[in-house]
């Protein structure tokens, strides 16, 4: 499916473009924004490579990855980066992840982003299961995933190597029959 556009009351997901490198770098290059992610802050060059790979993957047929700009509907300004990747080891399943600029935190936009990704997964792609993972210290992400209707499943021990150390991940999921489009709306 290309191009992807999916809206919520305050946000829109759209295809990422080469013009988004600086805006995505404002997220992925930010130490605070990446504190709980599976990688350390990225350079502009690294973000450019991620964007180039994302643009290429959008043209794949069949498409198995959706790397999307999270934009504020009112201004169309990029406030984050979201990803939905089909899981090759599970039938009709995907993993999701996202990162927002710190100035967008605390406004319910994370929940709305997850809600938009779930709408894409279930309503547009017809998936059965979606899962996500978070760092144990990222309690805001726990609240976000639960508010969006996901269920905490468990812990993957020493799942991510970041900052010179192994870190566990806590996992969440939601099934198509549990999905209610009104969840996560502000």
Coordinates of N, CA, C and O in Angstrom, one line a residue:
X1 N 0.8 -1.2 0.0 CA 0.0 0.0 0.0 C 0.9 1.2 0.0 O 1.7 1.4 0.9
X2 N 0.7 2.1 -1.0 CA 1.5 3.3 -1.1 C 0.7 4.3 -1.9 O 0.0 3.9 -2.9
X3 N 0.6 5.5 -1.5 CA 1.2 6.1 -0.2 C 0.3 5.9 0.9 O -0.9 5.8 0.8
X4 N 0.8 5.9 2.1 CA 0.1 5.8 3.3 C -0.2 7.2 3.8 O 0.6 8.0 3.9
X5 N -1.5 7.4 4.2 CA -1.9 8.6 4.9 C -2.9 8.1 5.9 O -3.8 7.3 5.5
X6 N -2.8 8.4 7.1 CA -3.7 8.0 8.2 C -3.8 9.2 9.2 O -2.8 9.6 9.6
X7 N -5.0 9.6 9.5 CA -5.2 10.7 10.4 C -5.9 10.3 11.6 O -6.7 9.4 11.7
X8 N -5.7 11.1 12.7 CA -6.4 11.1 13.9 C -6.8 12.5 14.2 O -6.6 13.4 13.3
X9 N -7.5 12.8 15.3 CA -8.0 14.2 15.5 C -6.9 15.2 15.4 O -7.1 16.3 14.9
X10 N -5.7 14.9 15.9 CA -4.6 16.0 15.9 C -3.4 15.6 15.1 O -2.5 16.5 14.9
X11 N -3.3 14.4 14.6 CA -2.1 14.0 13.9 C -2.4 13.4 12.5 O -3.5 13.0 12.3
X12 N -1.3 13.3 11.7 CA -1.4 12.6 10.5 C -0.1 11.8 10.3 O 1.0 12.3 10.6
X13 N -0.3 10.6 9.9 CA 0.9 9.8 9.4 C 1.0 9.9 7.9 O 0.0 9.8 7.2
X14 N 2.2 10.1 7.4 CA 2.4 10.2 6.0 C 3.7 9.6 5.7 O 4.6 9.3 6.6
X15 N 3.9 9.3 4.4 CA 5.2 8.7 4.0 C 6.3 9.7 4.3 O 6.2 10.9 4.2
X16 N 7.4 9.1 4.8 CA 8.6 9.9 5.0 C 9.3 10.2 3.7 O 9.2 9.5 2.7
X17 N 9.9 11.4 3.6 CA 10.6 11.8 2.4 C 12.0 12.3 2.7 O 12.4 12.5 3.8
X18 N 12.8 12.4 1.6 CA 14.2 12.9 1.8 C 14.2 14.3 2.4 O 15.2 14.7 3.1
X19 N 13.1 15.1 2.3 CA 13.1 16.4 2.8 C 12.9 16.4 4.4 O 13.0 17.4 5.0
X20 N 12.7 15.2 4.9 CA 12.4 15.1 6.4 C 13.7 14.8 7.2 O 13.6 14.7 8.4
X21 N 14.8 14.8 6.6 CA 16.0 14.4 7.3 C 16.3 15.3 8.5 O 16.5 14.8 9.6
X22 N 16.2 16.6 8.3 CA 16.5 17.5 9.5 C 15.5 17.4 10.6 O 15.8 17.4 11.8
X23 N 14.2 17.2 10.2 CA 13.2 17.1 11.2 C 13.3 15.8 12.0 O 13.1 15.7 13.2
X24 N 13.6 14.7 11.3 CA 13.8 13.4 12.0 C 15.1 13.5 12.8 O 15.1 12.9 13.9
X25 N 16.1 14.1 12.3 CA 17.3 14.3 13.1 C 17.1 15.0 14.4 O 17.7 14.7 15.4
X26 N 16.1 15.9 14.4 CA 15.7 16.7 15.6 C 15.2 15.7 16.7 O 15.2 16.0 17.9
X27 N 14.7 14.5 16.3 CA 14.2 13.5 17.2 C 15.3 12.5 17.5 O 15.8 12.3 18.6
X28 N 15.8 11.9 16.4 CA 16.8 10.8 16.5 C 18.2 11.3 16.9 O 19.0 10.5 17.4
X29 N 18.5 12.6 16.8 CA 19.8 13.1 17.2 C 19.7 13.7 18.6 O 20.7 14.1 19.2
X30 N 18.5 13.7 19.2 CA 18.3 14.3 20.5 C 18.5 13.3 21.6 O 17.8 12.2 21.7
X31 N 19.4 13.6 22.6 CA 19.7 12.7 23.7 C 18.5 12.4 24.5 O 18.3 11.2 24.9
X32 N 17.7 13.4 24.8 CA 16.5 13.1 25.7 C 15.5 12.3 24.9 O 14.9 11.3 25.5
X33 N 15.3 12.5 23.6 CA 14.3 11.7 22.9 C 14.7 10.3 22.7 O 13.9 9.4 22.6
X34 N 16.0 10.0 22.7 CA 16.5 8.6 22.4 C 16.9 7.9 23.7 O 17.3 6.8 23.7
X35 N 16.7 8.6 24.9 CA 17.2 8.0 26.1 C 16.7 6.6 26.4 O 17.4 5.7 26.9
X36 N 15.4 6.3 26.0 CA 14.9 4.9 26.2 C 14.8 4.1 25.0 O 14.2 3.0 25.0
X37 N 15.3 4.6 23.9 CA 15.2 3.8 22.6 C 16.3 2.8 22.5 O 17.2 2.7 23.4
X38 N 16.3 2.0 21.5 CA 17.3 0.9 21.3 C 18.6 1.3 20.7 O 19.4 0.5 20.3
X39 N 18.8 2.6 20.6 CA 20.1 3.2 20.0 C 20.4 4.5 20.7 O 19.5 5.1 21.3
X40 N 21.6 4.9 20.5 CA 22.1 6.2 21.0 C 21.8 7.2 20.0 O 21.5 6.9 18.8
X41 N 21.9 8.5 20.3 CA 21.6 9.6 19.4 C 22.3 9.4 18.0 O 23.5 9.0 18.0
X42 N 21.6 9.6 16.9 CA 22.2 9.4 15.6 C 22.7 10.7 15.0 O 22.2 11.8 15.4
X43 N 23.7 10.6 14.2 CA 24.2 11.8 13.4 C 23.2 12.1 12.3 O 22.4 11.3 11.9
X44 N 23.4 13.3 11.7 CA 22.5 13.7 10.6 C 22.8 12.7 9.4 O 21.8 12.3 8.7
X45 N 24.0 12.3 9.3 CA 24.3 11.3 8.2 C 23.6 10.0 8.4 O 23.1 9.4 7.5
X46 N 23.6 9.5 9.6 CA 22.9 8.2 10.0 C 21.4 8.4 9.7 O 20.8 7.5 9.2
X47 N 20.9 9.5 10.1 CA 19.4 9.7 9.9 C 19.2 9.8 8.4 O 18.2 9.2 7.9
X48 N 20.1 10.4 7.6 CA 19.9 10.4 6.1 C 19.9 9.0 5.6 O 19.1 8.7 4.7
X49 N 20.7 8.1 6.1 CA 20.7 6.8 5.6 C 19.4 6.0 6.0 O 18.9 5.2 5.2
X50 N 18.9 6.3 7.2 CA 17.7 5.7 7.6 C 16.5 6.1 6.7 O 15.7 5.3 6.3
X51 N 16.5 7.4 6.4 CA 15.4 8.0 5.6 C 15.5 7.4 4.2 O 14.5 7.0 3.6
X52 N 16.7 7.3 3.6 CA 16.9 6.7 2.3 C 16.4 5.3 2.2 O 15.8 4.9 1.3
X53 N 16.8 4.5 3.3 CA 16.3 3.1 3.3 C 14.8 3.1 3.5 O 14.1 2.2 2.9
X54 N 14.2 4.0 4.2 CA 12.8 4.0 4.4 C 12.1 4.4 3.1 O 11.0 3.8 2.8
X55 N 12.6 5.3 2.4 CA 12.0 5.7 1.1 C 12.0 4.5 0.1 O 11.1 4.2 -0.6
X56 N 13.2 3.8 0.1 CA 13.3 2.6 -0.8 C 12.3 1.5 -0.3 O 11.7 0.9 -1.2
X57 N 12.2 1.3 1.0 CA 11.3 0.2 1.4 C 9.9 0.5 1.1 O 9.1 -0.4 1.0
X58 N 9.5 1.8 1.0 CA 8.1 2.1 0.7 C 7.7 1.7 -0.7 O 6.5 1.5 -1.0
X59 N 8.7 1.5 -1.6 CA 8.4 1.1 -3.0 C 8.4 -0.4 -3.2 O 8.1 -0.9 -4.3
X60 N 8.8 -1.1 -2.1 CA 8.9 -2.6 -2.2 C 7.5 -3.2 -2.5 O 6.5 -2.7 -2.0
X61 N 7.5 -4.3 -3.3 CA 6.3 -5.0 -3.5 C 6.5 -6.5 -3.4 O 7.3 -7.0 -4.2
X62 N 6.1 -7.1 -2.4 CA 5.2 -6.6 -1.4 C 5.9 -5.7 -0.4 O 7.1 -5.9 -0.1
X63 N 5.2 -4.8 0.2 CA 5.8 -3.9 1.2 C 5.7 -4.5 2.6 O 4.6 -5.1 3.0
X64 N 6.8 -4.5 3.3 CA 6.8 -5.1 4.6 C 7.2 -4.1 5.7 O 7.3 -4.5 6.9
X65 N 7.4 -2.9 5.4 CA 7.8 -1.9 6.3 C 7.2 -0.5 6.0 O 7.2 -0.1 4.8
X66 N 6.6 0.1 7.0 CA 6.0 1.4 6.9 C 6.7 2.4 7.8 O 6.5 2.3 9.0
X67 N 7.6 3.2 7.3 CA 8.3 4.2 8.0 C 7.7 5.6 7.7 O 7.7 6.0 6.6
X68 N 7.1 6.2 8.7 CA 6.1 7.3 8.5 C 6.5 8.5 9.3 O 6.9 8.4 10.5
X69 N 6.2 9.7 8.8 CA 6.4 10.9 9.5 C 5.1 11.1 10.3 O 4.0 10.8 9.9
X70 N 5.3 11.5 11.6 CA 4.2 11.8 12.4 C 4.1 13.4 12.4 O 5.1 14.0 12.8
X71 N 3.0 13.9 11.9 CA 2.9 15.3 11.8 C 1.7 15.9 12.5 O 0.7 15.2 12.7
X72 N 1.8 17.1 13.0 CA 0.7 17.8 13.6 C -0.3 18.2 12.4 O 0.2 18.9 11.5
X73 N -1.5 17.8 12.5 CA -2.5 18.2 11.4 C -2.6 19.7 11.2 O -2.7 20.1 10.1
X74 N -2.6 20.4 12.3 CA -2.8 21.9 12.3 C -1.7 22.6 11.5 O -1.9 23.5 10.7
X75 N -0.4 22.2 11.8 CA 0.7 22.9 11.2 C 1.4 22.1 10.1 O 2.2 22.6 9.3
X76 N 1.1 20.8 10.0 CA 1.8 19.8 9.1 C 3.3 19.6 9.4 O 4.0 19.0 8.7
X77 N 3.7 20.2 10.6 CA 5.1 20.0 11.0 C 5.4 18.6 11.6 O 4.6 18.1 12.3
X78 N 6.5 18.1 11.2 CA 6.9 16.8 11.7 C 7.3 16.8 13.2 O 8.1 17.6 13.6
X79 N 6.6 16.0 14.0 CA 6.9 15.9 15.4 C 7.5 14.6 15.8 O 7.8 14.4 16.9
X80 N 7.5 13.6 14.9 CA 8.0 12.3 15.2 C 8.1 11.4 14.0 O 7.8 11.8 12.9
X81 N 8.6 10.2 14.3 CA 8.9 9.2 13.3 C 8.2 7.9 13.9 O 8.4 7.6 15.0
X82 N 7.5 7.2 13.0 CA 6.8 6.0 13.4 C 7.1 4.9 12.4 O 7.3 5.1 11.3
X83 N 7.1 3.7 12.9 CA 7.4 2.5 12.1 C 6.5 1.3 12.4 O 6.3 1.0 13.6
X84 N 6.0 0.7 11.4 CA 5.3 -0.5 11.5 C 6.0 -1.5 10.5 O 6.1 -1.2 9.4
X85 N 6.5 -2.6 11.1 CA 7.2 -3.6 10.3 C 6.5 -4.9 10.4 O 6.3 -5.4 11.5
X86 N 6.1 -5.5 9.3 CA 5.5 -6.8 9.3 C 6.6 -7.8 9.8 O 7.8 -7.7 9.6
X87 N 6.1 -8.8 10.6 CA 7.0 -9.7 11.3 C 7.0 -11.0 10.4 O 6.0 -11.7 10.2
X88 N 8.2 -11.3 9.9 CA 8.4 -12.4 9.0 C 8.2 -13.8 9.7 O 8.0 -14.8 9.0
X89 N 8.2 -13.8 11.0 CA 8.1 -15.0 11.8 C 6.7 -15.3 12.3 O 6.5 -16.3 13.0
X90 N 5.8 -14.4 12.1 CA 4.4 -14.5 12.5 C 3.5 -14.2 11.4 O 3.8 -13.4 10.5
X91 N 2.4 -14.9 11.3 CA 1.4 -14.7 10.3 C 0.6 -13.4 10.6 O 0.1 -13.3 11.8
X92 N 0.4 -12.5 9.7 CA -0.5 -11.3 9.8 C -0.1 -10.6 11.1 O -1.0 -10.2 11.8
X93 N 1.1 -10.4 11.3 CA 1.6 -9.7 12.6 C 2.6 -8.6 12.2 O 3.3 -8.7 11.2
X94 N 2.7 -7.6 13.1 CA 3.7 -6.6 12.9 C 4.2 -6.1 14.3 O 3.5 -6.2 15.3
X95 N 5.3 -5.4 14.2 CA 5.8 -4.7 15.4 C 5.7 -3.2 15.1 O 5.9 -2.8 13.9
X96 N 5.5 -2.4 16.1 CA 5.4 -0.9 16.0 C 6.4 -0.3 16.9 O 6.8 -0.8 17.9
X97 N 6.8 0.9 16.5 CA 7.7 1.8 17.3 C 7.5 3.2 16.9 O 7.1 3.5 15.8
X98 N 7.9 4.1 17.8 CA 7.8 5.5 17.4 C 8.7 6.3 18.4 O 9.0 5.9 19.5
X99 N 9.0 7.5 18.0 CA 9.7 8.5 18.8 C 9.2 9.9 18.4 O 9.0 10.2 17.3
X100 N 8.9 10.7 19.5 CA 8.4 12.1 19.3 C 9.4 13.1 19.8 O 10.2 12.7 20.7
X101 N 9.4 14.3 19.3 CA 10.2 15.4 19.8 C 9.8 15.6 21.3 O 8.6 15.6 21.6
X102 N 10.7 15.8 22.2 CA 10.4 16.1 23.6 C 9.3 17.1 23.8 O 8.5 17.0 24.7
X103 N 9.3 18.2 23.0 CA 8.3 19.2 23.2 C 6.9 18.8 22.9 O 5.9 19.4 23.2
X104 N 6.7 17.6 22.3 CA 5.4 17.0 22.0 C 5.0 16.0 23.1 O 3.8 15.6 23.1
X105 N 5.8 15.8 24.1 CA 5.5 14.9 25.2 C 4.5 15.5 26.1 O 4.4 16.7 26.2
X106 N 3.8 14.6 26.8 CA 2.9 15.0 27.9 C 1.5 15.6 27.4 O 0.8 16.2 28.1
X107 N 1.2 15.4 26.1 CA 0.0 15.9 25.5 C -0.9 14.9 24.9 O -1.9 15.2 24.2
X108 N -0.6 13.6 25.2 CA -1.4 12.5 24.6 C -1.1 12.2 23.2 O -1.7 11.3 22.6
X109 N 0.0 12.8 22.6 CA 0.3 12.6 21.2 C 1.0 11.2 21.0 O 0.8 10.6 19.9
X110 N 1.6 10.7 22.0 CA 2.2 9.3 21.9 C 1.1 8.3 21.8 O 1.1 7.4 20.9
X111 N 0.0 8.4 22.6 CA -1.1 7.5 22.5 C -1.8 7.6 21.2 O -2.2 6.7 20.6
X112 N -1.9 8.9 20.7 CA -2.6 9.1 19.4 C -1.7 8.5 18.3 O -2.3 8.0 17.3
X113 N -0.4 8.6 18.4 CA 0.5 8.0 17.4 C 0.3 6.5 17.4 O 0.2 5.9 16.3
X114 N 0.3 5.8 18.6 CA 0.1 4.4 18.6 C -1.3 4.0 18.0 O -1.4 3.1 17.3
X115 N -2.3 4.8 18.4 CA -3.6 4.6 17.9 C -3.6 4.7 16.4 O -4.3 3.8 15.7
X116 N -2.9 5.6 15.8 CA -2.9 5.7 14.3 C -2.2 4.5 13.7 O -2.6 4.0 12.7
X117 N -1.1 4.1 14.3 CA -0.4 2.9 13.8 C -1.3 1.6 13.9 O -1.3 0.8 13.0
X118 N -2.1 1.5 15.0 CA -3.0 0.4 15.1 C -4.1 0.5 14.1 O -4.5 -0.5 13.5
X119 N -4.6 1.7 13.8 CA -5.6 1.8 12.7 C -5.0 1.4 11.4 O -5.7 0.7 10.6
X120 N -3.8 1.8 11.1 CA -3.1 1.3 9.9 C -3.1 -0.2 9.8 O -3.4 -0.8 8.9
X121 N -2.6 -0.8 10.9 CA -2.4 -2.2 11.0 C -3.7 -3.0 10.8 O -3.7 -3.9 10.1
X122 N -4.7 -2.6 11.6 CA -5.9 -3.4 11.6 C -6.9 -3.0 10.5 O -7.5 -3.8 9.8
X123 N -7.1 -1.7 10.4 CA -8.2 -1.2 9.5 C -7.7 -1.2 8.0 O -8.5 -1.4 7.1
X124 N -6.4 -0.9 7.8 CA -6.0 -0.8 6.4 C -5.2 -2.0 5.9 O -5.3 -2.4 4.8
X125 N -4.4 -2.7 6.8 CA -3.6 -3.8 6.4 C -4.2 -5.1 6.8 O -3.7 -6.2 6.3
X126 N -5.3 -5.1 7.6 CA -5.9 -6.4 7.9 C -5.1 -7.4 8.7 O -5.2 -8.6 8.6
X127 N -4.2 -6.8 9.6 CA -3.4 -7.7 10.4 C -4.2 -8.3 11.6 O -5.2 -7.9 11.9
X128 N -3.6 -9.3 12.2 CA -4.2 -10.0 13.3 C -3.6 -9.6 14.6 O -4.3 -9.5 15.6
X129 N -2.3 -9.4 14.7 CA -1.6 -9.1 15.9 C -0.5 -8.0 15.7 O 0.2 -8.0 14.7
X130 N -0.4 -7.1 16.7 CA 0.6 -6.1 16.7 C 1.2 -6.1 18.0 O 0.6 -6.2 19.1
X131 N 2.6 -5.9 18.0 CA 3.3 -5.9 19.3 C 4.3 -4.7 19.3 O 4.6 -4.2 18.3
X132 N 4.7 -4.4 20.5 CA 5.6 -3.3 20.7 C 6.5 -3.6 21.9 O 6.1 -4.5 22.7
X133 N 7.6 -3.0 22.0 CA 8.5 -3.2 23.2 C 9.0 -1.8 23.7 O 9.0 -0.9 23.0
X134 N 9.3 -1.8 25.0 CA 9.7 -0.6 25.6 C 10.8 -0.9 26.6 O 11.0 -2.0 27.1
X135 N 11.6 0.1 26.9 CA 12.7 0.0 28.0 C 12.0 0.0 29.3 O 11.0 0.7 29.6
X136 N 12.5 -0.8 30.3 CA 11.8 -0.9 31.6 C 11.7 0.4 32.3 O 10.7 0.6 33.0
X137 N 12.6 1.3 32.1 CA 12.6 2.6 32.8 C 11.6 3.6 32.1 O 11.4 4.7 32.7
X138 N 11.1 3.3 31.0 CA 10.3 4.2 30.2 C 8.8 4.0 30.7 O 8.0 3.4 30.0
X139 N 8.5 4.6 31.8 CA 7.1 4.4 32.3 C 6.1 5.2 31.5 O 4.9 4.8 31.5
X140 N 6.5 6.3 30.9 CA 5.6 7.0 30.0 C 5.1 6.2 28.9 O 3.9 6.2 28.5
X141 N 6.0 5.4 28.3 CA 5.7 4.5 27.2 C 4.7 3.4 27.7 O 3.8 3.0 27.0
X142 N 4.9 2.9 28.9 CA 3.9 1.9 29.5 C 2.5 2.5 29.5 O 1.6 1.9 29.0
X143 N 2.4 3.7 30.0 CA 1.1 4.4 30.0 C 0.5 4.6 28.6 O -0.7 4.4 28.4
X144 N 1.4 5.0 27.7 CA 0.9 5.2 26.3 C 0.4 3.9 25.7 O -0.7 3.9 25.1
X145 N 1.1 2.8 25.8 CA 0.7 1.6 25.2 C -0.6 1.0 25.8 O -1.4 0.5 25.1
X146 N -0.7 1.1 27.1 CA -1.9 0.7 27.8 C -3.1 1.5 27.4 O -4.2 1.0 27.1
X147 N -2.9 2.9 27.4 CA -4.0 3.7 27.0 C -4.5 3.5 25.5 O -5.6 3.7 25.2
X148 N -3.6 3.0 24.7 CA -3.9 2.7 23.3 C -4.6 1.4 23.1 O -5.0 1.0 22.1
X149 N -4.7 0.6 24.3 CA -5.5 -0.6 24.2 C -4.6 -1.9 24.2 O -5.1 -3.0 24.1
X150 N -3.3 -1.7 24.3 CA -2.4 -2.9 24.3 C -2.3 -3.5 25.7 O -2.6 -2.9 26.7
X151 N -1.9 -4.8 25.7 CA -1.7 -5.5 26.9 C -0.3 -5.9 27.1 O 0.4 -6.3 26.2
X152 N 0.2 -5.7 28.4 CA 1.6 -6.0 28.7 C 1.7 -7.6 28.7 O 0.9 -8.3 29.3
X153 N 2.7 -8.1 28.0 CA 2.9 -9.5 27.8 C 4.0 -10.1 28.7 O 3.9 -11.2 29.2
X154 N 5.1 -9.4 28.7 CA 6.3 -10.0 29.4 C 7.6 -9.2 29.1 O 7.6 -8.1 28.6
X155 N 8.6 -9.9 29.5 CA 10.0 -9.3 29.4 C 10.8 -10.2 28.5 O 10.9 -11.4 28.6
X156 N 11.6 -9.5 27.7 CA 12.6 -10.1 26.9 C 14.0 -9.7 27.6 O 14.3 -8.6 27.6
X157 N 14.6 -10.7 28.2 CA 15.8 -10.4 28.9 C 17.0 -10.1 28.0 O 17.2 -10.7 27.0
X158 N 17.8 -9.1 28.4 CA 18.9 -8.6 27.6 C 18.7 -8.6 26.1 O 19.4 -9.1 25.3
X159 N 17.7 -7.9 25.8 CA 17.2 -7.8 24.4 C 17.9 -6.8 23.5 O 18.1 -7.0 22.4
X160 N 18.4 -5.7 24.1 CA 18.9 -4.6 23.4 C 20.3 -4.2 24.0 O 20.4 -4.1 25.2
X161 N 21.3 -4.0 23.1 CA 22.6 -3.6 23.6 C 22.7 -2.1 23.2 O 22.8 -1.7 22.1
X162 N 22.7 -1.2 24.2 CA 22.8 0.2 24.0 C 23.5 0.8 25.1 O 23.5 0.4 26.3
X163 N 24.3 1.8 24.8 CA 25.1 2.5 25.8 C 26.1 1.6 26.5 O 26.5 1.8 27.6
X164 N 26.6 0.6 25.8 CA 27.6 -0.3 26.3 C 27.1 -1.4 27.2 O 27.9 -2.1 27.9
X165 N 25.8 -1.5 27.3 CA 25.2 -2.5 28.3 C 24.0 -3.2 27.6 O 23.3 -2.6 26.8
X166 N 23.7 -4.4 28.1 CA 22.5 -5.0 27.7 C 21.3 -4.5 28.5 O 21.5 -4.2 29.7
X167 N 20.2 -4.4 27.9 CA 19.0 -3.9 28.5 C 17.8 -4.8 28.2 O 17.7 -5.3 27.0
X168 N 16.9 -5.1 29.1 CA 15.7 -5.8 28.9 C 14.7 -5.0 28.1 O 14.8 -3.8 28.1
X169 N 13.7 -5.6 27.6 CA 12.6 -4.9 27.0 C 11.3 -5.6 27.5 O 11.2 -6.8 27.8
X170 N 10.3 -4.7 27.7 CA 9.0 -5.2 28.1 C 8.1 -5.1 26.9 O 8.1 -4.1 26.2
X171 N 7.3 -6.2 26.7 CA 6.5 -6.3 25.5 C 5.0 -6.1 25.7 O 4.5 -6.5 26.8
X172 N 4.4 -5.7 24.7 CA 2.9 -5.4 24.7 C 2.4 -5.9 23.4 O 3.0 -5.9 22.4
X173 N 1.1 -6.2 23.4 CA 0.4 -6.6 22.1 C -1.0 -6.3 22.2 O -1.6 -6.0 23.2
X174 N -1.6 -6.3 21.0 CA -3.1 -6.2 20.8 C -3.5 -7.0 19.6 O -2.7 -7.1 18.6
X175 N -4.6 -7.7 19.7 CA -5.1 -8.5 18.6 C -6.3 -7.8 17.9 O -6.9 -6.9 18.5
X176 N -6.5 -8.2 16.7 CA -7.5 -7.5 15.9 C -8.9 -7.5 16.5 O -9.6 -6.5 16.5
X177 N -9.3 -8.6 17.2 CA -10.6 -8.6 17.8 C -10.6 -7.8 19.1 O -11.7 -7.5 19.7
X178 N -9.5 -7.3 19.6 CA -9.4 -6.4 20.8 C -9.4 -5.0 20.4 O -9.7 -4.1 21.2
X179 N -9.2 -4.7 19.1 CA -9.0 -3.3 18.6 C -10.4 -2.6 18.5 O -11.3 -3.1 18.0
X180 N -10.4 -1.5 19.1 CA -11.5 -0.6 19.1 C -11.0 0.8 18.6 O -10.3 1.4 19.3
X181 N -11.4 1.2 17.4 CA -10.9 2.5 16.9 C -11.0 3.7 17.8 O -10.2 4.6 17.7
X182 N -12.0 3.7 18.7 CA -12.1 4.9 19.5 C -11.0 4.9 20.6 O -10.8 6.0 21.2
X183 N -10.3 3.8 20.9 CA -9.3 3.8 21.9 C -8.2 4.7 21.5 O -7.8 4.8 20.3
X184 N -7.6 5.4 22.5 CA -6.5 6.3 22.2 C -6.8 7.6 21.6 O -6.0 8.5 21.5
X185 N -8.1 7.9 21.3 CA -8.5 9.2 20.8 C -8.5 10.1 22.0 O -8.9 9.8 23.1
X186 N -8.1 11.4 21.7 CA -8.1 12.3 22.9 C -9.5 12.6 23.3 O -10.5 12.4 22.7

